[in-house]
Amino acid sequence: MSASSLSGRELAASIRDETAASAAAQATAGTPPQLAIVVATDDESSAWYVRSMAKAAQQAGITCTIHDLGAEATVTAIGGKLTGLSADDAVHGIILQTPLPAAAKGADLASLIAPGKDVDGANPVSLGRLAGGLPAFAPATAEAVLAILEHYEVQLSGKLAAVVGRSTVVGKPAALLLLNRNATVTICHSRTPDLAGVTSGADVVVAAVGRAGLVSAEYVKPGAVVVDVGTNVTADGGLTGDVDAASVSAKAGALTPVPGGVGPVTTALLLRHTVLAATGSLQSPA
Ligand code: NAP
């Protein structure tokens, strides 16, 4: 048996097309959507991501402004920038790029992003609203996990799901979104004993760890659906996931590829969120 590949590319393209049409309509109506990305790092992979995000935004007809404050930026400077962008009527979406300078506390800074412009769900208020079932922008990566499962019509209601990773940007919100779909969710982390024992009982496994190949065949039950969120840079500069694709694809029913799975859908959803923010609409929880 070989797992079917749950590519995110086709879904991402359809979200981008739909978003571009909405962005064009908003521009015609006099409100061209604008996304601001605040950067305070000289990390190369972060710079690559910001460039590709800006290109994707421009292709969708969304103005993207990059506010590069430099790796030495003070917490006050970053906070001031976020506060200013939150108050700027011409700006509809704000992303605070990571990593941040060592002195900065991500959650404190993200709290300065107006929730209506918090297109990557970074403000703790957004996560709280998500938990409470209130309209909010979910972190785009977590939402991408659900969007892929929905696109491929994976049944979630009444199923057992295991999420490996409990970060506020991926693991926790992905678990909340799965719970909203009536899955029974176990959240695993670095102190979870017998991780393979837990994940191998699940119908759906979401790997969001940041450790290349951690989830191997013994972590997966036959026929399970596996979503690989991991993006780990290999020695030759390529990208590999948290799932050992070679062994898992011989046992799972379906698996998202890396690259080409969660990543492109995440980018497309950030653009969709920006266009929604420009219309003043927060999303209902997915
Ligand atoms: P993170 O903040 O470092 O969190 C990693 C989580 O994995 C933590 O909860 C940690 O547990 C857990 N963990 C670490 N080692 C483990 C182990 N051996 N067994 C079980 N759990 C373990 O990472 P993140 O920001 O959530 O990102 C996770 C991955 O997703 C990374 O590869 C990242 O690059 C990728 N990512 C991809 C996208 C995309 O668009 N495709 C976007 C964002 C992130 P503790 O809490 O106990 O430390």
Tab-separated table of C-alpha atoms and ligand atoms in Angstrom:
chain	number	residue	atom	x	y	z
A	1	MET	CA	0.000	0.000	0.000
A	2	SER	CA	1.194	3.524	-0.707
A	3	ALA	CA	-0.426	6.547	0.938
A	4	SER	CA	-2.156	8.995	-1.366
A	5	SER	CA	-0.444	12.365	-1.521
A	6	LEU	CA	-2.510	15.264	-0.165
A	7	SER	CA	-0.889	18.042	-2.167
A	8	GLY	CA	-1.741	21.587	-1.120
A	9	ARG	CA	-0.841	23.173	-4.444
A	10	GLU	CA	-4.195	22.909	-6.202
A	11	LEU	CA	-6.101	24.122	-3.132
A	12	ALA	CA	-3.645	27.007	-2.677
A	13	ALA	CA	-4.091	28.046	-6.311
A	14	SER	CA	-7.865	28.136	-5.969
A	15	ILE	CA	-7.661	30.204	-2.742
A	16	ARG	CA	-5.236	32.600	-4.447
A	17	ASP	CA	-7.507	33.001	-7.503
A	18	GLU	CA	-10.553	33.673	-5.352
A	19	THR	CA	-8.525	36.121	-3.229
A	20	ALA	CA	-7.188	37.959	-6.293
A	21	ALA	CA	-10.743	38.450	-7.573
A	22	SER	CA	-11.851	39.860	-4.190
A	23	ALA	CA	-8.754	42.082	-3.980
A	24	ALA	CA	-9.474	43.490	-7.451
A	25	ALA	CA	-13.076	44.239	-6.462
A	26	GLN	CA	-11.891	45.987	-3.304
A	27	ALA	CA	-9.354	48.042	-5.235
A	28	THR	CA	-12.093	49.100	-7.680
A	29	ALA	CA	-14.259	50.076	-4.718
A	30	GLY	CA	-11.415	52.298	-3.461
A	31	THR	CA	-9.999	50.070	-0.693
A	32	PRO	CA	-6.960	48.284	-2.128
A	33	PRO	CA	-5.992	45.646	0.455
A	34	GLN	CA	-2.649	46.203	2.118
A	35	LEU	CA	-0.532	43.750	4.099
A	36	ALA	CA	2.311	44.954	6.339
A	37	ILE	CA	5.100	42.613	7.448
A	38	VAL	CA	7.240	43.737	10.379
A	39	VAL	CA	10.740	42.227	10.385
A	40	ALA	CA	13.367	42.486	13.140
A	41	THR	CA	15.847	39.784	12.202
A	42	ASP	CA	18.640	39.147	9.723
A	43	ASP	CA	17.785	35.441	9.569
A	44	GLU	CA	18.214	34.280	5.959
A	45	SER	CA	15.324	31.801	5.872
A	46	SER	CA	13.063	34.463	7.335
A	47	ALA	CA	14.159	36.905	4.613
A	48	TRP	CA	13.415	34.271	1.968
A	49	TYR	CA	9.947	33.715	3.425
A	50	VAL	CA	9.179	37.444	3.558
A	51	ARG	CA	10.241	37.914	-0.067
A	52	SER	CA	8.076	35.025	-1.240
A	53	MET	CA	5.128	36.302	0.819
A	54	ALA	CA	5.490	39.778	-0.716
A	55	LYS	CA	5.623	38.288	-4.217
A	56	ALA	CA	2.516	36.173	-3.586
A	57	ALA	CA	0.687	39.239	-2.234
A	58	GLN	CA	1.589	41.332	-5.253
A	59	GLN	CA	0.460	38.559	-7.613
A	60	ALA	CA	-2.906	38.572	-5.838
A	61	GLY	CA	-3.228	42.350	-6.173
A	62	ILE	CA	-2.484	43.004	-2.505
A	63	THR	CA	-0.021	45.751	-1.666
A	64	CYS	CA	2.666	44.373	0.632
A	65	THR	CA	4.888	46.691	2.645
A	66	ILE	CA	7.907	45.294	4.463
A	67	HIS	CA	8.955	47.193	7.582
A	68	ASP	CA	12.478	45.946	8.211
A	69	LEU	CA	13.622	47.346	11.561
A	70	GLY	CA	16.862	45.347	11.624
A	71	ALA	CA	18.066	42.630	13.980
A	72	GLU	CA	19.103	45.224	16.572
A	73	ALA	CA	15.617	46.733	16.803
A	74	THR	CA	14.455	47.521	20.335
A	75	VAL	CA	11.231	46.183	21.789
A	76	THR	CA	10.003	49.778	21.936
A	77	ALA	CA	10.677	50.307	18.242
A	78	ILE	CA	8.919	47.086	17.228
A	79	GLY	CA	5.999	47.853	19.536
A	80	GLY	CA	5.729	51.391	18.181
A	81	LYS	CA	5.664	50.098	14.617
A	82	LEU	CA	2.911	47.563	15.394
A	83	THR	CA	0.848	50.192	17.212
A	84	GLY	CA	1.236	52.629	14.317
A	85	LEU	CA	0.252	50.041	11.700
A	86	SER	CA	-2.729	48.978	13.809
A	87	ALA	CA	-3.965	52.579	13.771
A	88	ASP	CA	-3.284	53.127	10.053
A	89	ASP	CA	-6.543	52.866	8.081
A	90	ALA	CA	-4.655	52.063	4.863
A	91	VAL	CA	-3.212	48.871	6.405
A	92	HIS	CA	-5.529	45.872	6.678
A	93	GLY	CA	-3.305	42.955	7.655
A	94	ILE	CA	-0.218	42.824	9.893
A	95	ILE	CA	2.294	39.996	10.234
A	96	LEU	CA	5.018	40.080	12.896
A	97	GLN	CA	7.786	37.952	11.419
A	98	THR	CA	9.812	35.613	13.640
A	99	PRO	CA	12.428	35.154	14.969
A	100	LEU	CA	12.439	38.278	17.113
A	101	PRO	CA	15.382	39.830	18.997
A	102	ALA	CA	16.223	37.922	22.203
A	103	ALA	CA	14.851	40.669	24.464
A	104	ALA	CA	11.438	40.613	22.798
A	105	LYS	CA	8.499	38.574	24.082
A	106	GLY	CA	6.512	37.518	21.037
A	107	ALA	CA	3.136	37.359	22.777
A	108	ASP	CA	3.568	40.829	24.319
A	109	LEU	CA	4.403	42.356	20.962
A	110	ALA	CA	1.693	40.440	19.090
A	111	SER	CA	-0.812	41.815	21.609
A	112	LEU	CA	-0.240	45.196	19.945
A	113	ILE	CA	-1.642	43.960	16.617
A	114	ALA	CA	-5.288	44.992	16.319
A	115	PRO	CA	-7.307	41.713	16.308
A	116	GLY	CA	-9.137	42.793	13.131
A	117	LYS	CA	-5.758	43.031	11.351
A	118	ASP	CA	-4.191	39.987	13.007
A	119	VAL	CA	-4.155	37.907	9.818
A	120	ASP	CA	-1.813	35.257	11.256
A	121	GLY	CA	-3.659	34.882	14.543
A	122	ALA	CA	-0.616	35.933	16.601
A	123	ASN	CA	-2.373	38.145	19.156
A	124	PRO	CA	-3.292	36.009	22.209
A	125	VAL	CA	-6.754	37.581	21.941
A	126	SER	CA	-7.190	35.802	18.587
A	127	LEU	CA	-6.323	32.416	20.109
A	128	GLY	CA	-8.647	33.103	23.046
A	129	ARG	CA	-11.503	33.991	20.702
A	130	LEU	CA	-10.808	30.850	18.688
A	131	ALA	CA	-10.973	28.790	21.895
A	132	GLY	CA	-14.233	30.496	22.816
A	133	GLY	CA	-15.800	29.807	19.422
A	134	LEU	CA	-15.862	33.520	18.558
A	135	PRO	CA	-14.932	35.039	15.175
A	136	ALA	CA	-11.164	35.399	14.887
A	137	PHE	CA	-8.332	34.904	12.443
A	138	ALA	CA	-6.777	31.518	13.197
A	139	PRO	CA	-3.027	31.159	12.702
A	140	ALA	CA	-2.794	30.458	8.979
A	141	THR	CA	-0.707	27.276	9.320
A	142	ALA	CA	-3.200	25.684	11.692
A	143	GLU	CA	-6.061	26.684	9.419
A	144	ALA	CA	-4.146	25.249	6.439
A	145	VAL	CA	-4.089	21.849	8.158
A	146	LEU	CA	-7.879	21.910	8.386
A	147	ALA	CA	-8.300	23.347	4.889
A	148	ILE	CA	-6.330	20.432	3.405
A	149	LEU	CA	-8.301	17.845	5.385
A	150	GLU	CA	-11.541	19.485	4.269
A	151	HIS	CA	-10.425	19.760	0.647
A	152	TYR	CA	-9.766	16.015	0.538
A	153	GLU	CA	-13.028	15.325	2.401
A	154	VAL	CA	-11.332	13.595	5.324
A	155	GLN	CA	-13.968	12.658	7.885
A	156	LEU	CA	-13.168	14.291	11.256
A	157	SER	CA	-16.349	14.045	13.283
A	158	GLY	CA	-16.067	11.213	15.781
A	159	LYS	CA	-12.468	10.442	14.770
A	160	LEU	CA	-9.399	10.328	17.006
A	161	ALA	CA	-6.787	12.954	16.191
A	162	ALA	CA	-3.292	13.335	17.631
A	163	VAL	CA	-1.458	16.643	17.271
A	164	VAL	CA	2.269	16.459	17.977
A	165	GLY	CA	3.414	19.929	19.064
A	166	ARG	CA	1.717	22.505	21.306
A	167	SER	CA	2.982	25.845	20.039
A	168	THR	CA	0.534	28.731	19.968
A	169	VAL	CA	1.088	29.171	16.223
A	170	VAL	CA	0.468	25.601	15.095
A	171	GLY	CA	-0.186	22.795	17.577
A	172	LYS	CA	-2.706	24.412	19.944
A	173	PRO	CA	-4.808	26.178	17.301
A	174	ALA	CA	-4.773	23.087	15.054
A	175	ALA	CA	-6.080	21.067	18.014
A	176	LEU	CA	-8.824	23.638	18.648
A	177	LEU	CA	-9.862	23.599	14.999
A	178	LEU	CA	-9.980	19.780	14.984
A	179	LEU	CA	-12.054	19.894	18.161
A	180	ASN	CA	-14.453	22.331	16.469
A	181	ARG	CA	-14.922	19.622	13.816
A	182	ASN	CA	-15.897	17.115	16.512
A	183	ALA	CA	-12.672	15.136	16.459
A	184	THR	CA	-11.434	13.787	19.796
A	185	VAL	CA	-8.021	15.384	20.104
A	186	THR	CA	-4.883	14.463	22.020
A	187	ILE	CA	-2.158	17.111	22.122
A	188	CYS	CA	1.351	15.642	22.434
A	189	HIS	CA	4.639	17.374	23.245
A	190	SER	CA	8.202	16.706	24.310
A	191	ARG	CA	7.161	15.246	27.683
A	192	THR	CA	4.521	12.893	26.290
A	193	PRO	CA	5.442	9.343	27.327
A	194	ASP	CA	5.130	6.670	24.648
A	195	LEU	CA	4.446	9.140	21.847
A	196	ALA	CA	4.236	6.374	19.249
A	197	GLY	CA	1.680	4.574	21.414
A	198	VAL	CA	-0.549	7.673	21.391
A	199	THR	CA	-0.205	8.631	17.727
A	200	SER	CA	-0.584	5.060	16.468
A	201	GLY	CA	-4.079	4.996	17.963
A	202	ALA	CA	-5.188	8.057	15.975
A	203	ASP	CA	-7.134	8.258	12.728
A	204	VAL	CA	-5.523	11.628	11.948
A	205	VAL	CA	-1.997	12.628	12.961
A	206	VAL	CA	-0.731	16.209	12.694
A	207	ALA	CA	3.047	16.536	13.070
A	208	ALA	CA	4.133	20.075	14.045
A	209	VAL	CA	7.389	19.494	15.856
A	210	GLY	CA	10.358	20.806	13.909
A	211	ARG	CA	12.297	17.511	14.002
A	212	ALA	CA	13.045	15.935	10.657
A	213	GLY	CA	11.604	12.452	10.249
A	214	LEU	CA	10.465	12.076	13.892
A	215	VAL	CA	7.167	10.473	12.910
A	216	SER	CA	8.082	7.121	11.393
A	217	ALA	CA	5.898	4.142	10.484
A	218	GLU	CA	5.632	2.893	14.081
A	219	TYR	CA	3.905	6.196	15.003
A	220	VAL	CA	1.091	5.655	12.531
A	221	LYS	CA	-1.782	3.211	12.350
A	222	PRO	CA	-2.496	1.534	9.007
A	223	GLY	CA	-4.679	3.761	6.839
A	224	ALA	CA	-4.334	6.891	9.021
A	225	VAL	CA	-4.275	10.384	7.502
A	226	VAL	CA	-1.030	12.200	8.312
A	227	VAL	CA	-0.491	15.951	7.967
A	228	ASP	CA	3.149	17.015	8.017
A	229	VAL	CA	3.549	20.638	9.095
A	230	GLY	CA	7.295	20.416	9.662
A	231	THR	CA	9.682	22.444	7.558
A	232	ASN	CA	13.244	21.412	8.349
A	233	VAL	CA	16.142	22.599	6.228
A	234	THR	CA	18.403	19.767	5.047
A	235	ALA	CA	22.188	19.929	4.698
A	236	ASP	CA	21.830	20.564	0.957
A	237	GLY	CA	19.415	23.475	1.511
A	238	GLY	CA	16.268	21.503	0.707
A	239	LEU	CA	13.171	21.133	2.845
A	240	THR	CA	12.016	18.040	4.707
A	241	GLY	CA	9.111	17.404	7.048
A	242	ASP	CA	8.634	15.972	10.535
A	243	VAL	CA	7.375	12.747	8.981
A	244	ASP	CA	9.627	10.028	7.642
A	245	ALA	CA	7.764	9.966	4.337
A	246	ALA	CA	9.434	6.821	3.028
A	247	SER	CA	8.293	4.567	5.876
A	248	VAL	CA	5.000	6.339	6.655
A	249	SER	CA	3.720	6.342	3.092
A	250	ALA	CA	3.957	2.556	3.061
A	251	LYS	CA	1.535	2.382	6.011
A	252	ALA	CA	-0.664	5.514	6.130
A	253	GLY	CA	-3.733	6.047	3.964
A	254	ALA	CA	-2.775	9.600	3.035
A	255	LEU	CA	0.098	11.997	3.700
A	256	THR	CA	0.776	15.651	2.899
A	257	PRO	CA	4.068	16.200	1.045
A	258	VAL	CA	6.853	18.563	2.165
A	259	PRO	CA	7.301	20.806	0.295
A	260	GLY	CA	3.969	21.326	-1.461
A	261	GLY	CA	1.547	20.424	1.328
A	262	VAL	CA	0.698	22.763	4.218
A	263	GLY	CA	3.144	25.513	3.161
A	264	PRO	CA	1.458	26.845	-0.013
A	265	VAL	CA	-1.980	26.716	1.620
A	266	THR	CA	-0.654	28.736	4.578
A	267	THR	CA	0.568	31.504	2.275
A	268	ALA	CA	-2.715	31.553	0.344
A	269	LEU	CA	-4.734	31.777	3.581
A	270	LEU	CA	-2.686	34.740	4.815
A	271	LEU	CA	-3.670	36.552	1.634
A	272	ARG	CA	-7.308	35.536	2.035
A	273	HIS	CA	-7.263	36.811	5.619
A	274	THR	CA	-5.859	40.156	4.447
A	275	VAL	CA	-8.686	40.595	1.955
A	276	LEU	CA	-11.233	39.627	4.618
A	277	ALA	CA	-9.630	42.100	7.022
A	278	ALA	CA	-9.951	44.816	4.375
A	279	THR	CA	-13.709	44.251	4.344
A	280	GLY	CA	-13.725	44.455	8.126
A	281	SER	CA	-14.857	40.861	8.528
A	282	LEU	CA	-13.351	38.529	11.051
A	283	GLN	CA	-13.775	34.867	10.213
A	284	SER	CA	-16.053	32.625	12.180
A	285	PRO	CA	-14.048	29.752	13.632
A	286	ALA	CA	-13.333	27.202	10.901
B	1	NAP	P1	7.890	25.047	18.132
B	1	NAP	O1	7.318	26.297	18.653
B	1	NAP	O2	9.346	24.789	18.288
B	1	NAP	O3	7.091	23.844	18.842
B	1	NAP	C1	7.494	22.523	18.650
B	1	NAP	C2	6.620	21.607	19.473
B	1	NAP	O4	7.070	20.279	19.277
B	1	NAP	C3	6.679	21.888	20.976
B	1	NAP	O5	5.375	21.838	21.533
B	1	NAP	C4	7.550	20.756	21.522
B	1	NAP	O6	7.194	20.317	22.801
B	1	NAP	C5	7.239	19.648	20.550
B	1	NAP	N1	8.343	18.694	20.479
B	1	NAP	C6	9.648	18.934	20.291
B	1	NAP	N2	10.343	17.780	20.286
B	1	NAP	C7	9.450	16.787	20.475
B	1	NAP	C8	9.545	15.380	20.573
B	1	NAP	N3	10.726	14.736	20.461
B	1	NAP	N4	8.421	14.679	20.764
B	1	NAP	C9	7.220	15.301	20.876
B	1	NAP	N5	7.056	16.642	20.775
B	1	NAP	C10	8.169	17.366	20.595
B	1	NAP	O7	7.587	24.833	16.589
B	1	NAP	P2	6.348	25.407	15.701
B	1	NAP	O8	6.534	26.854	15.466
B	1	NAP	O9	5.070	24.893	16.238
B	1	NAP	O10	6.678	24.680	14.321
B	1	NAP	C11	6.632	23.281	14.205
B	1	NAP	C12	7.113	22.904	12.815
B	1	NAP	O11	6.215	23.459	11.863
B	1	NAP	C13	8.494	23.457	12.455
B	1	NAP	O12	9.145	22.544	11.600
B	1	NAP	C14	8.183	24.706	11.671
B	1	NAP	O13	9.198	25.057	10.763
B	1	NAP	C15	6.946	24.259	10.942
B	1	NAP	N6	6.077	25.355	10.482
B	1	NAP	C16	5.614	25.280	9.216
B	1	NAP	C17	4.788	26.257	8.729
B	1	NAP	C18	4.234	26.129	7.332
B	1	NAP	O14	3.641	27.049	6.826
B	1	NAP	N7	4.388	24.964	6.692
B	1	NAP	C19	4.468	27.345	9.527
B	1	NAP	C20	4.907	27.386	10.862
B	1	NAP	C21	5.723	26.374	11.325
B	1	NAP	P3	7.371	21.250	24.124
B	1	NAP	O15	6.241	22.226	24.069
B	1	NAP	O16	7.249	20.286	25.247
B	1	NAP	O17	8.710	21.892	24.015
